[in-house]
Short mmCIF file of N, CA and C in Angstrom, two decimals:
data_model
loop_
_atom_site.label_atom_id
_atom_site.label_comp_id
_atom_site.label_asym_id
_atom_site.label_seq_id
_atom_site.Cartn_x
_atom_site.Cartn_y
_atom_site.Cartn_z
N UNK A 113 -37.22 -25.55 -3.37
CA UNK A 113 -36.90 -24.51 -2.41
C UNK A 113 -35.53 -24.79 -1.82
N UNK A 114 -34.74 -23.75 -1.70
CA UNK A 114 -33.44 -23.86 -1.06
C UNK A 114 -33.65 -23.80 0.44
N UNK A 115 -33.11 -24.77 1.17
CA UNK A 115 -33.43 -24.76 2.59
C UNK A 115 -32.26 -24.91 3.53
N UNK A 116 -31.04 -25.08 3.06
CA UNK A 116 -29.95 -25.04 4.02
C UNK A 116 -28.74 -24.44 3.39
N UNK A 117 -27.94 -23.75 4.18
CA UNK A 117 -28.18 -23.37 5.56
C UNK A 117 -29.20 -22.23 5.62
N UNK A 118 -30.32 -22.48 6.21
CA UNK A 118 -31.48 -21.60 6.16
C UNK A 118 -31.18 -20.19 6.66
N UNK A 119 -30.48 -20.08 7.78
CA UNK A 119 -30.24 -18.76 8.34
C UNK A 119 -29.36 -17.91 7.45
N UNK A 120 -28.49 -18.51 6.65
CA UNK A 120 -27.64 -17.74 5.75
C UNK A 120 -28.32 -17.51 4.41
N UNK A 121 -29.16 -18.43 3.99
CA UNK A 121 -29.72 -18.35 2.64
C UNK A 121 -30.95 -17.47 2.55
N UNK A 122 -31.90 -17.64 3.44
CA UNK A 122 -33.21 -17.00 3.29
C UNK A 122 -33.13 -15.49 3.18
N UNK A 123 -32.52 -14.84 4.14
CA UNK A 123 -32.51 -13.39 4.13
C UNK A 123 -31.60 -12.80 3.09
N UNK A 124 -30.43 -13.35 2.95
CA UNK A 124 -29.42 -12.72 2.12
C UNK A 124 -29.49 -13.14 0.66
N UNK A 125 -29.90 -14.37 0.37
CA UNK A 125 -29.78 -14.87 -0.99
C UNK A 125 -31.09 -15.17 -1.69
N UNK A 126 -32.17 -15.34 -0.96
CA UNK A 126 -33.44 -15.70 -1.58
C UNK A 126 -33.87 -14.61 -2.56
N UNK A 127 -34.16 -15.01 -3.79
CA UNK A 127 -34.58 -14.08 -4.81
C UNK A 127 -33.44 -13.34 -5.47
N UNK A 128 -32.23 -13.56 -5.00
CA UNK A 128 -31.06 -12.92 -5.58
C UNK A 128 -30.46 -13.83 -6.63
N UNK A 129 -30.20 -13.32 -7.83
CA UNK A 129 -29.59 -14.17 -8.85
C UNK A 129 -28.22 -14.68 -8.36
N UNK A 130 -27.95 -15.93 -8.66
CA UNK A 130 -26.65 -16.50 -8.31
C UNK A 130 -25.61 -15.87 -9.24
N UNK A 131 -24.48 -15.50 -8.66
CA UNK A 131 -23.44 -14.84 -9.44
C UNK A 131 -22.41 -15.87 -9.90
N UNK A 132 -22.16 -15.92 -11.19
CA UNK A 132 -21.16 -16.86 -11.70
C UNK A 132 -19.76 -16.44 -11.29
N UNK A 133 -18.83 -17.31 -11.24
CA UNK A 133 -19.00 -18.74 -11.46
C UNK A 133 -19.45 -19.44 -10.18
N UNK A 134 -20.33 -20.40 -10.31
CA UNK A 134 -20.84 -21.11 -9.14
C UNK A 134 -21.18 -22.55 -9.48
N UNK A 135 -21.37 -23.33 -8.45
CA UNK A 135 -21.78 -24.72 -8.55
C UNK A 135 -22.86 -24.94 -7.50
N UNK A 136 -23.90 -25.67 -7.86
CA UNK A 136 -24.96 -26.01 -6.92
C UNK A 136 -24.83 -27.48 -6.58
N UNK A 137 -24.78 -27.78 -5.28
CA UNK A 137 -24.64 -29.17 -4.83
C UNK A 137 -25.89 -29.55 -4.04
N UNK A 138 -26.49 -30.68 -4.42
CA UNK A 138 -27.63 -31.26 -3.71
C UNK A 138 -27.13 -32.55 -3.06
N UNK A 139 -26.73 -32.52 -1.79
CA UNK A 139 -26.13 -33.71 -1.17
C UNK A 139 -27.13 -34.75 -0.66
N UNK A 140 -28.42 -34.49 -0.78
CA UNK A 140 -29.36 -35.45 -0.22
C UNK A 140 -29.96 -36.35 -1.30
N UNK A 141 -30.59 -37.41 -0.85
CA UNK A 141 -31.23 -38.37 -1.72
C UNK A 141 -32.53 -38.81 -1.06
N UNK A 142 -33.48 -39.23 -1.87
CA UNK A 142 -34.75 -39.73 -1.32
C UNK A 142 -34.52 -41.01 -0.52
N UNK A 143 -33.48 -41.74 -0.85
CA UNK A 143 -33.16 -42.99 -0.16
C UNK A 143 -31.80 -42.85 0.52
N UNK A 144 -31.77 -43.05 1.82
CA UNK A 144 -30.51 -42.87 2.55
C UNK A 144 -29.42 -43.82 2.07
N UNK A 145 -29.79 -44.97 1.52
CA UNK A 145 -28.79 -45.91 1.01
C UNK A 145 -28.04 -45.35 -0.20
N UNK A 146 -28.64 -44.36 -0.85
CA UNK A 146 -28.01 -43.76 -2.04
C UNK A 146 -27.23 -42.49 -1.71
N UNK A 147 -27.26 -42.06 -0.45
CA UNK A 147 -26.55 -40.84 -0.08
C UNK A 147 -25.05 -41.07 -0.11
N UNK A 148 -24.36 -40.11 -0.67
CA UNK A 148 -22.91 -40.12 -0.72
C UNK A 148 -22.40 -39.48 0.57
N UNK A 149 -21.29 -39.92 1.12
CA UNK A 149 -20.78 -39.33 2.37
C UNK A 149 -20.49 -37.83 2.21
N UNK A 150 -20.80 -37.07 3.25
CA UNK A 150 -20.58 -35.63 3.20
C UNK A 150 -19.10 -35.29 3.00
N UNK A 151 -18.22 -36.15 3.45
CA UNK A 151 -16.78 -35.92 3.26
C UNK A 151 -16.45 -35.83 1.77
N UNK A 152 -17.11 -36.65 0.96
CA UNK A 152 -16.85 -36.62 -0.49
C UNK A 152 -17.34 -35.31 -1.11
N UNK A 153 -18.53 -34.87 -0.68
CA UNK A 153 -19.03 -33.58 -1.18
C UNK A 153 -18.11 -32.44 -0.76
N UNK A 154 -17.60 -32.50 0.46
CA UNK A 154 -16.69 -31.46 0.95
C UNK A 154 -15.40 -31.44 0.13
N UNK A 155 -14.89 -32.61 -0.21
CA UNK A 155 -13.68 -32.70 -1.03
C UNK A 155 -13.90 -32.07 -2.40
N UNK A 156 -15.04 -32.36 -3.00
CA UNK A 156 -15.36 -31.77 -4.31
C UNK A 156 -15.53 -30.26 -4.19
N UNK A 157 -16.22 -29.81 -3.15
CA UNK A 157 -16.42 -28.37 -2.95
C UNK A 157 -15.08 -27.66 -2.80
N UNK A 158 -14.18 -28.23 -2.02
CA UNK A 158 -12.85 -27.63 -1.84
C UNK A 158 -12.10 -27.56 -3.17
N UNK A 159 -12.18 -28.61 -3.95
CA UNK A 159 -11.50 -28.64 -5.24
C UNK A 159 -12.06 -27.55 -6.16
N UNK A 160 -13.39 -27.44 -6.22
CA UNK A 160 -14.01 -26.43 -7.08
C UNK A 160 -13.69 -25.01 -6.62
N UNK A 161 -13.64 -24.80 -5.32
CA UNK A 161 -13.28 -23.49 -4.77
C UNK A 161 -11.85 -23.11 -5.13
N UNK A 162 -10.93 -24.01 -4.86
CA UNK A 162 -9.50 -23.68 -4.97
C UNK A 162 -8.95 -23.78 -6.39
N UNK A 163 -9.49 -24.65 -7.22
CA UNK A 163 -8.95 -24.81 -8.57
C UNK A 163 -9.71 -24.03 -9.62
N UNK A 164 -10.98 -23.75 -9.36
CA UNK A 164 -11.81 -23.07 -10.36
C UNK A 164 -12.42 -21.77 -9.87
N UNK A 165 -12.26 -21.46 -8.59
CA UNK A 165 -12.78 -20.22 -8.04
C UNK A 165 -14.29 -20.15 -7.97
N UNK A 166 -14.95 -21.30 -7.92
CA UNK A 166 -16.41 -21.32 -7.89
C UNK A 166 -16.95 -21.08 -6.49
N UNK A 167 -18.07 -20.42 -6.41
CA UNK A 167 -18.84 -20.37 -5.17
C UNK A 167 -19.68 -21.63 -5.12
N UNK A 168 -19.95 -22.13 -3.94
CA UNK A 168 -20.69 -23.37 -3.78
C UNK A 168 -22.00 -23.07 -3.07
N UNK A 169 -23.12 -23.41 -3.72
CA UNK A 169 -24.44 -23.25 -3.12
C UNK A 169 -24.95 -24.65 -2.75
N UNK A 170 -25.24 -24.85 -1.48
CA UNK A 170 -25.73 -26.13 -0.99
C UNK A 170 -27.25 -26.07 -0.91
N UNK A 171 -27.91 -27.03 -1.51
CA UNK A 171 -29.37 -27.04 -1.58
C UNK A 171 -29.91 -28.40 -1.16
N UNK A 172 -31.17 -28.41 -0.74
CA UNK A 172 -31.81 -29.66 -0.39
C UNK A 172 -33.06 -29.44 0.42
N UNK A 173 -33.61 -30.52 0.91
CA UNK A 173 -34.82 -30.48 1.72
C UNK A 173 -34.49 -30.14 3.16
N UNK A 174 -35.43 -29.51 3.85
CA UNK A 174 -35.22 -29.07 5.22
C UNK A 174 -34.84 -30.18 6.18
N UNK A 175 -35.38 -31.41 5.96
CA UNK A 175 -35.05 -32.50 6.88
C UNK A 175 -33.65 -33.05 6.65
N UNK A 176 -32.94 -32.53 5.66
CA UNK A 176 -31.57 -32.96 5.39
C UNK A 176 -30.58 -31.81 5.59
N UNK A 177 -31.00 -30.80 6.35
CA UNK A 177 -30.16 -29.63 6.59
C UNK A 177 -28.82 -30.01 7.18
N UNK A 178 -28.79 -31.06 7.98
CA UNK A 178 -27.54 -31.47 8.62
C UNK A 178 -26.47 -31.84 7.60
N UNK A 179 -26.85 -32.29 6.41
CA UNK A 179 -25.87 -32.63 5.38
C UNK A 179 -25.14 -31.38 4.90
N UNK A 180 -25.90 -30.34 4.59
CA UNK A 180 -25.29 -29.08 4.15
C UNK A 180 -24.43 -28.46 5.23
N UNK A 181 -24.89 -28.54 6.47
CA UNK A 181 -24.11 -27.99 7.58
C UNK A 181 -22.80 -28.75 7.76
N UNK A 182 -22.84 -30.07 7.59
CA UNK A 182 -21.62 -30.87 7.72
C UNK A 182 -20.61 -30.52 6.62
N UNK A 183 -21.10 -30.33 5.41
CA UNK A 183 -20.22 -29.95 4.30
C UNK A 183 -19.62 -28.58 4.55
N UNK A 184 -20.46 -27.64 4.94
CA UNK A 184 -20.00 -26.29 5.22
C UNK A 184 -18.95 -26.26 6.33
N UNK A 185 -19.16 -27.05 7.37
CA UNK A 185 -18.20 -27.12 8.48
C UNK A 185 -16.86 -27.67 8.02
N UNK A 186 -16.89 -28.65 7.15
CA UNK A 186 -15.63 -29.25 6.67
C UNK A 186 -14.86 -28.29 5.77
N UNK A 187 -15.58 -27.55 4.94
CA UNK A 187 -14.92 -26.68 3.96
C UNK A 187 -14.48 -25.36 4.60
N UNK A 188 -15.29 -24.80 5.48
CA UNK A 188 -14.96 -23.55 6.18
C UNK A 188 -14.51 -22.45 5.21
N UNK A 189 -15.42 -22.06 4.32
CA UNK A 189 -15.10 -21.00 3.37
C UNK A 189 -16.31 -20.11 3.21
N UNK A 190 -16.08 -18.81 3.06
CA UNK A 190 -17.19 -17.84 2.96
C UNK A 190 -18.00 -18.01 1.70
N UNK A 191 -17.45 -18.67 0.67
CA UNK A 191 -18.20 -18.86 -0.57
C UNK A 191 -18.95 -20.18 -0.61
N UNK A 192 -19.06 -20.85 0.51
CA UNK A 192 -19.92 -22.03 0.62
C UNK A 192 -21.19 -21.56 1.30
N UNK A 193 -22.27 -21.56 0.55
CA UNK A 193 -23.53 -20.96 1.01
C UNK A 193 -24.62 -22.01 1.01
#
């Protein structure tokens, strides 16, 4: 289940086919020791947006919503969902 950012995803995107070109990023991990810093995900998202024109879909578990929000805040782009 896609769960963040919930307020943007549920109503507008749930059940809607993803439109190419896009990239799906899962920034969370079952073990916090294996989590990559959100700054690194944001850097990759910015690169994919600006060099390849991809939309970025952030996915993960509800208890890790803060990771997707942090990435979205750093990138500040309408195609980061």
